[in-house]
Short mmCIF file of C-alpha atoms in Angstrom, two decimals:
data_model
loop_
_atom_site.label_atom_id
_atom_site.label_comp_id
_atom_site.label_asym_id
_atom_site.label_seq_id
_atom_site.Cartn_x
_atom_site.Cartn_y
_atom_site.Cartn_z
CA UNK A 10 125.12 99.84 62.46
CA UNK A 11 121.74 99.53 64.21
CA UNK A 12 119.87 96.39 63.18
CA UNK A 13 116.11 96.56 62.58
CA UNK A 14 113.94 94.64 65.08
CA UNK A 15 110.77 92.72 64.33
CA UNK A 16 108.47 92.22 67.31
CA UNK A 17 106.05 89.31 67.84
CA UNK A 18 103.09 89.97 70.15
CA UNK A 19 101.10 87.45 72.17
CA UNK A 20 97.53 87.13 70.90
CA UNK A 21 94.52 87.77 73.15
CA UNK A 22 92.53 84.77 74.39
CA UNK A 23 90.91 82.63 72.99
CA UNK A 24 93.37 82.87 70.05
CA UNK A 25 95.99 80.11 70.22
CA UNK A 26 98.08 80.94 67.16
CA UNK A 27 101.22 83.08 67.06
CA UNK A 28 102.62 85.15 64.16
CA UNK A 29 105.99 83.36 64.10
CA UNK A 30 107.26 80.06 65.47
CA UNK A 31 110.89 79.43 66.50
CA UNK A 32 111.47 77.67 63.15
CA UNK A 33 110.79 80.96 61.32
CA UNK A 34 113.44 82.94 63.21
CA UNK A 35 116.28 81.62 61.03
CA UNK A 36 114.53 82.87 57.88
CA UNK A 37 114.37 86.39 59.31
CA UNK A 38 117.94 86.26 60.61
CA UNK A 39 119.04 85.86 57.00
CA UNK A 40 117.39 89.24 56.32
CA UNK A 41 119.79 90.82 58.85
CA UNK A 42 117.11 91.67 61.40
CA UNK A 43 116.62 90.90 65.08
CA UNK A 44 113.45 89.25 66.43
CA UNK A 45 111.93 90.18 69.79
CA UNK A 46 109.12 87.98 71.13
CA UNK A 47 106.64 88.80 73.89
CA UNK A 48 106.84 86.43 76.85
CA UNK A 49 104.66 83.32 76.40
CA UNK A 50 103.61 84.45 72.91
CA UNK A 51 103.95 80.93 71.49
CA UNK A 52 102.84 79.02 74.57
CA UNK A 53 99.41 77.99 73.21
CA UNK A 54 101.02 76.95 69.91
CA UNK A 55 103.40 74.67 71.88
CA UNK A 56 106.42 76.94 71.31
CA UNK A 57 108.19 77.83 74.56
CA UNK A 58 110.20 80.99 75.23
CA UNK A 59 113.28 78.76 75.50
CA UNK A 60 112.75 77.51 71.93
CA UNK A 61 112.62 81.09 70.63
CA UNK A 62 115.85 81.95 72.44
CA UNK A 63 117.55 78.80 71.09
CA UNK A 64 116.50 79.86 67.58
CA UNK A 65 118.13 83.25 68.02
CA UNK A 66 115.29 85.51 69.16
CA UNK A 67 115.05 87.52 72.39
CA UNK A 68 112.09 87.46 74.80
CA UNK A 69 110.76 90.53 76.61
CA UNK A 70 107.63 92.20 78.00
CA UNK A 71 104.84 93.38 75.68
CA UNK A 72 105.65 97.06 76.35
CA UNK A 73 109.33 96.55 75.47
CA UNK A 74 108.55 94.52 72.36
CA UNK A 75 106.39 97.36 71.01
CA UNK A 76 108.84 100.08 72.07
CA UNK A 77 111.96 98.41 70.60
CA UNK A 78 110.49 97.07 67.31
CA UNK A 79 110.22 98.82 63.93
CA UNK A 80 107.86 96.13 62.59
CA UNK A 81 105.24 94.62 64.93
CA UNK A 82 103.49 91.32 64.13
CA UNK A 83 100.05 90.71 65.65
CA UNK A 84 97.41 88.43 64.11
CA UNK A 85 94.64 90.45 65.80
CA UNK A 86 94.34 94.18 66.37
CA UNK A 87 96.23 95.51 69.41
CA UNK A 88 94.10 97.25 72.05
CA UNK A 89 93.07 100.89 71.59
CA UNK A 90 95.37 101.84 74.48
CA UNK A 91 98.37 100.61 72.49
CA UNK A 92 97.70 102.56 69.28
CA UNK A 93 99.71 105.63 70.33
CA UNK A 94 102.73 103.47 71.24
CA UNK A 95 102.78 102.15 67.65
CA UNK A 96 103.34 105.61 66.12
CA UNK A 97 105.86 105.56 63.22
CA UNK A 98 105.97 101.76 63.32
CA UNK A 99 104.76 99.10 60.87
CA UNK A 100 101.99 96.76 62.05
CA UNK A 101 101.22 93.53 60.18
CA UNK A 102 98.37 91.05 60.75
CA UNK A 103 94.84 89.95 59.75
CA UNK A 104 92.71 93.01 60.45
CA UNK A 105 89.71 92.70 58.06
CA UNK A 106 89.52 96.46 57.33
CA UNK A 107 86.35 96.18 55.25
CA UNK A 108 84.53 94.86 58.32
CA UNK A 109 86.37 97.16 60.78
CA UNK A 110 86.59 100.52 58.99
CA UNK A 111 86.74 102.53 62.23
CA UNK A 112 90.19 101.34 63.26
CA UNK A 113 91.75 102.30 59.90
CA UNK A 114 91.07 105.98 60.61
CA UNK A 115 92.36 105.55 64.16
CA UNK A 116 95.70 104.12 63.01
CA UNK A 117 96.04 106.67 60.20
CA UNK A 118 95.50 109.53 62.70
CA UNK A 119 98.08 107.97 65.04
CA UNK A 120 100.68 107.69 62.26
CA UNK A 121 100.89 103.88 62.17
CA UNK A 122 101.68 102.11 58.89
CA UNK A 123 99.37 99.08 58.79
CA UNK A 124 99.46 96.11 56.44
CA UNK A 125 96.47 93.75 56.56
CA UNK A 126 97.78 90.54 55.02
CA UNK A 127 94.24 89.20 54.41
CA UNK A 128 93.87 91.94 51.75
CA UNK A 129 96.71 90.62 49.60
CA UNK A 130 95.68 90.30 45.93
CA UNK A 131 94.98 86.64 45.19
CA UNK A 132 97.41 86.34 42.30
CA UNK A 133 99.88 83.59 41.40
CA UNK A 134 102.77 85.65 42.77
CA UNK A 135 100.98 86.13 46.10
CA UNK A 136 100.18 82.46 46.71
CA UNK A 137 103.08 81.97 49.14
CA UNK A 138 101.77 84.92 51.22
CA UNK A 139 98.05 84.11 51.05
CA UNK A 140 97.05 83.69 54.70
CA UNK A 141 93.37 83.27 53.84
CA UNK A 142 94.16 80.16 51.81
CA UNK A 143 96.60 78.62 54.29
CA UNK A 144 94.14 79.07 57.16
CA UNK A 145 91.03 78.11 55.13
CA UNK A 146 92.68 74.79 54.31
CA UNK A 147 92.76 74.02 58.04
CA UNK A 148 89.19 75.28 58.53
CA UNK A 149 87.84 72.92 55.85
CA UNK A 150 89.66 69.95 57.37
CA UNK A 151 88.61 70.65 60.95
CA UNK A 152 85.00 71.42 59.95
CA UNK A 153 84.53 67.85 58.73
CA UNK A 154 86.23 66.32 61.78
CA UNK A 155 84.05 68.45 64.04
CA UNK A 156 80.93 67.34 62.14
CA UNK A 157 81.96 63.68 62.39
CA UNK A 158 82.43 64.10 66.13
CA UNK A 159 78.96 65.62 66.58
CA UNK A 160 77.11 63.37 64.13
CA UNK A 161 75.36 60.49 65.94
CA UNK A 162 76.07 57.99 63.15
CA UNK A 163 78.94 56.65 61.03
CA UNK A 164 80.43 58.50 58.07
CA UNK A 165 81.38 55.40 55.98
CA UNK A 166 79.17 52.57 54.82
CA UNK A 167 79.44 49.39 56.90
CA UNK A 168 78.29 45.88 56.03
CA UNK A 169 78.11 43.89 59.26
CA UNK A 170 76.52 40.69 60.52
CA UNK A 171 74.14 42.91 62.51
CA UNK A 172 73.03 44.78 59.39
CA UNK A 173 74.17 47.43 56.92
CA UNK A 174 74.93 51.07 57.72
CA UNK A 175 74.50 53.50 54.77
CA UNK A 176 77.18 56.20 54.29
CA UNK A 177 76.58 59.73 55.57
CA UNK A 178 75.47 62.26 52.97
CA UNK A 179 77.52 65.45 53.13
CA UNK A 180 76.63 68.69 51.35
CA UNK A 181 79.36 71.33 51.02
CA UNK A 182 78.35 74.85 50.06
CA UNK A 183 81.29 76.65 48.47
CA UNK A 184 84.23 74.99 46.74
CA UNK A 185 86.99 77.44 47.56
CA UNK A 186 90.08 76.38 49.50
CA UNK A 187 88.08 75.43 52.63
CA UNK A 188 85.40 73.66 50.62
CA UNK A 189 87.86 71.59 48.58
CA UNK A 190 89.69 70.47 51.72
CA UNK A 191 86.33 69.61 53.31
CA UNK A 192 85.45 67.48 50.26
CA UNK A 193 88.74 65.59 50.43
CA UNK A 194 88.41 65.00 54.19
CA UNK A 195 84.76 63.87 54.02
CA UNK A 196 85.57 61.49 51.16
CA UNK A 197 88.49 60.00 53.13
CA UNK A 198 86.05 59.32 55.95
CA UNK A 199 83.80 57.47 53.52
CA UNK A 200 80.91 59.92 53.09
CA UNK A 201 78.94 60.52 49.90
CA UNK A 202 79.57 64.19 49.03
CA UNK A 203 77.59 66.75 47.02
CA UNK A 204 78.96 70.22 46.37
CA UNK A 205 77.35 73.48 45.37
CA UNK A 206 79.25 76.52 44.07
CA UNK A 207 78.25 79.43 41.82
CA UNK A 208 81.51 79.05 39.85
CA UNK A 209 81.23 76.44 37.09
CA UNK A 210 85.05 76.50 36.80
CA UNK A 211 85.42 74.50 40.03
CA UNK A 212 83.32 71.57 38.75
CA UNK A 213 86.35 69.66 37.50
CA UNK A 214 88.22 70.02 40.82
CA UNK A 215 85.15 68.91 42.75
CA UNK A 216 84.66 65.83 40.59
CA UNK A 217 88.36 64.92 40.74
CA UNK A 218 87.96 64.63 44.52
CA UNK A 219 85.11 62.15 44.10
CA UNK A 220 82.18 64.46 44.83
CA UNK A 221 79.07 65.28 42.81
CA UNK A 222 78.77 68.89 41.60
CA UNK A 223 75.30 70.47 41.87
CA UNK A 224 74.91 72.81 38.90
CA UNK A 225 72.65 75.86 38.68
CA UNK A 226 72.76 77.66 35.35
CA UNK A 227 72.97 81.43 34.95
CA UNK A 228 75.49 82.35 37.69
CA UNK A 229 77.29 85.71 37.54
CA UNK A 230 80.98 85.34 36.64
CA UNK A 231 83.07 84.96 39.82
CA UNK A 232 86.37 84.19 38.08
CA UNK A 233 87.86 87.58 39.06
CA UNK A 234 86.56 87.64 42.64
CA UNK A 235 89.76 86.24 44.15
CA UNK A 236 88.23 82.97 45.35
CA UNK A 237 85.16 84.58 46.89
CA UNK A 238 81.49 84.31 45.90
CA UNK A 239 79.88 87.28 44.13
CA UNK A 240 76.41 88.76 44.40
CA UNK A 241 73.90 87.11 42.06
CA UNK A 242 70.69 88.14 40.25
CA UNK A 243 67.28 87.56 41.94
CA UNK A 244 66.39 85.01 39.21
CA UNK A 245 69.54 83.01 39.84
CA UNK A 246 69.07 83.20 43.61
CA UNK A 247 65.59 81.67 43.27
CA UNK A 248 66.89 78.79 41.13
CA UNK A 249 69.80 78.34 43.52
CA UNK A 250 67.43 78.22 46.48
CA UNK A 251 65.34 75.47 44.87
CA UNK A 252 68.35 73.31 43.97
CA UNK A 253 69.97 73.72 47.38
CA UNK A 254 66.67 72.95 49.14
CA UNK A 255 66.44 69.60 47.33
CA UNK A 256 69.99 68.67 48.43
CA UNK A 257 69.55 69.95 51.98
CA UNK A 258 66.55 67.71 52.67
CA UNK A 259 68.51 64.53 51.99
CA UNK A 260 71.78 65.65 53.67
CA UNK A 261 73.08 64.48 57.06
CA UNK A 262 75.97 66.95 57.29
CA UNK A 263 76.27 70.42 55.74
CA UNK A 264 79.51 72.44 55.69
CA UNK A 265 78.99 76.06 54.62
CA UNK A 266 81.95 78.18 53.49
CA UNK A 267 80.51 80.88 51.16
CA UNK A 268 81.69 84.46 51.70
CA UNK A 269 81.50 87.67 49.64
CA UNK A 270 84.56 89.92 49.82
CA UNK A 271 83.89 92.87 52.13
CA UNK A 272 80.19 92.08 52.57
CA UNK A 273 77.89 89.97 54.69
CA UNK A 274 78.04 86.24 53.93
CA UNK A 275 75.15 85.09 51.69
CA UNK A 276 72.29 83.27 53.42
CA UNK A 277 72.08 79.91 51.62
CA UNK A 278 70.12 77.89 54.19
CA UNK A 279 66.77 79.24 55.35
CA UNK A 280 64.90 78.09 58.45
CA UNK A 281 62.39 76.34 56.17
CA UNK A 282 65.19 74.29 54.54
CA UNK A 283 66.84 73.40 57.85
CA UNK A 284 63.49 72.31 59.31
CA UNK A 285 63.28 69.56 56.68
CA UNK A 286 66.59 67.98 57.69
CA UNK A 287 66.63 64.76 59.71
CA UNK A 288 66.94 65.04 63.48
CA UNK A 289 70.59 64.51 64.50
CA UNK A 290 71.94 66.23 61.38
CA UNK A 291 74.83 68.68 61.72
CA UNK A 292 75.62 72.05 60.09
CA UNK A 293 79.10 73.60 60.43
CA UNK A 294 79.00 77.26 59.34
CA UNK A 295 82.54 78.59 58.93
CA UNK A 296 81.23 81.88 57.50
CA UNK A 297 79.74 82.69 60.93
CA UNK A 298 82.02 85.67 61.63
CA UNK A 299 80.60 87.59 58.65
CA UNK A 300 76.96 86.79 59.35
CA UNK A 301 76.81 83.10 58.49
CA UNK A 302 75.29 81.12 55.62
CA UNK A 303 72.15 80.16 57.54
CA UNK A 304 69.24 82.16 58.96
CA UNK A 305 69.92 80.87 62.46
CA UNK A 306 73.72 80.70 62.84
CA UNK A 307 75.12 82.34 65.95
CA UNK A 308 78.81 83.20 65.77
CA UNK A 309 81.01 81.31 68.25
CA UNK A 310 78.02 79.28 69.45
CA UNK A 311 76.71 75.73 69.07
CA UNK A 312 72.91 75.69 68.98
CA UNK A 313 70.25 73.00 68.67
CA UNK A 314 67.59 74.00 66.17
CA UNK A 315 64.70 71.51 66.04
CA UNK A 316 67.09 68.61 66.59
CA UNK A 317 69.74 69.94 64.17
CA UNK A 318 73.14 70.89 65.64
CA UNK A 319 74.37 74.17 64.11
CA UNK A 320 77.95 75.24 64.83
CA UNK A 321 78.92 78.84 64.05
CA UNK A 322 82.71 78.81 64.04
CA UNK A 323 85.03 80.88 61.83
CA UNK A 324 87.97 80.30 64.15
CA UNK A 325 88.72 76.64 63.37
CA UNK A 326 92.40 77.31 62.47
CA UNK A 327 92.94 78.16 66.16
CA UNK A 328 91.98 74.59 67.06
CA UNK A 329 95.14 73.41 65.29
CA UNK A 330 97.60 76.09 66.49
CA UNK A 331 100.90 74.37 65.69
CA UNK A 332 100.34 73.84 61.98
CA UNK A 333 98.17 76.97 61.63
CA UNK A 334 101.02 79.07 63.09
CA UNK A 335 103.58 77.23 60.96
CA UNK A 336 101.74 78.07 57.73
CA UNK A 337 100.79 81.59 58.81
CA UNK A 338 104.37 82.34 59.90
CA UNK A 339 105.75 81.22 56.52
CA UNK A 340 103.20 83.47 54.77
CA UNK A 341 104.39 86.38 56.94
CA UNK A 342 108.09 85.63 56.32
CA UNK A 343 107.47 85.65 52.57
CA UNK A 344 105.69 89.01 52.81
CA UNK A 345 108.40 90.52 55.01
CA UNK A 346 110.94 89.72 52.30
CA UNK A 347 108.97 92.12 50.08
CA UNK A 348 109.33 95.06 52.47
CA UNK A 349 112.85 94.46 53.84
CA UNK A 350 115.90 95.01 51.63
CA UNK A 351 119.17 93.03 51.61
CA UNK A 352 120.71 95.33 54.23
CA UNK A 353 117.88 94.56 56.65
CA UNK A 354 116.21 97.95 56.27
CA UNK A 355 112.57 98.78 55.68
CA UNK A 356 111.88 99.28 51.97
CA UNK A 357 108.23 100.04 51.17
CA UNK A 358 107.78 99.94 47.41
CA UNK A 359 104.29 101.35 46.87
CA UNK A 360 104.50 100.51 43.16
CA UNK A 361 104.41 96.79 44.04
CA UNK A 362 100.81 95.55 43.75
CA UNK A 363 101.21 93.24 46.74
CA UNK A 364 102.56 96.00 48.99
CA UNK A 365 99.96 98.48 47.74
CA UNK A 366 97.13 95.94 47.98
CA UNK A 367 97.72 95.14 51.67
CA UNK A 368 98.52 98.69 52.83
CA UNK A 369 95.49 100.07 54.69
CA UNK A 370 97.01 102.92 56.74
#
């Protein structure tokens, strides 16, 4: 009996993550499938081809991996030249279809079944497959470490014989998964932390981590937005702007994480607000890929704006490729168990909300 093959592609530079690590191969072997890995696919995540072979996978060229696999794993979209070679296959990754609508039509025309795992409904059942949460956790952690590295002063308070150093004041905009991890990390480093979020429900979590919650009354209900922000009324936005402006002026570090599902990230920091920050202050904008939370963010760039360092980086998980790949790979393995039956065959149950929710072609 022919055994189904799952293929793992190498990601294009500068991506350092890989869809599966050698430690995940055993999980898939239990599903009665074979795993074929493109040469050097895990190299940047510190997983050698030899480790994959030892774990029970095979290693081959990119062309052969695509040709021999029924399911193809690729965090990013394959090139346009490869679309036709994926006909009648299943492709799984993080494809952001609401920001890249053109490719959905392309894959549908080519007869490729595509699952975009970032579209998975954010329900309790889906938590073990939620790649946005697993990767956002890393982004929040690394955002604070990056800020500490760029900030020209200490994070914690110091009392020394040469004088006292006050603690850094950190403002975090958005208390989702990334924001909460950023709070915890900044507090461990000894900073004083303030947090703004339009969802009153997160106040308790924020305070339990030792941060102060900045409240603005009258926010639209975001409880059903799957962890994202929602669009607000003009009246609320004006009140929000005033409260944020007061916090921005006294902040040394700002971490911005606010995103709206399928839309441009909300602009929370205007040029006028940023201009009032102290010289040497740092802003890390991890919503940069969807437009950014500031007026001046440039995606994948570090800029100096009137003495303020502004980092536009939505790719922080790639700076920690080993653990990012470990968590992402486990998310993928959990999802694959939904679409592969006990005999190791493809079983697409379109009645399942998680299968239906991630299916885009």
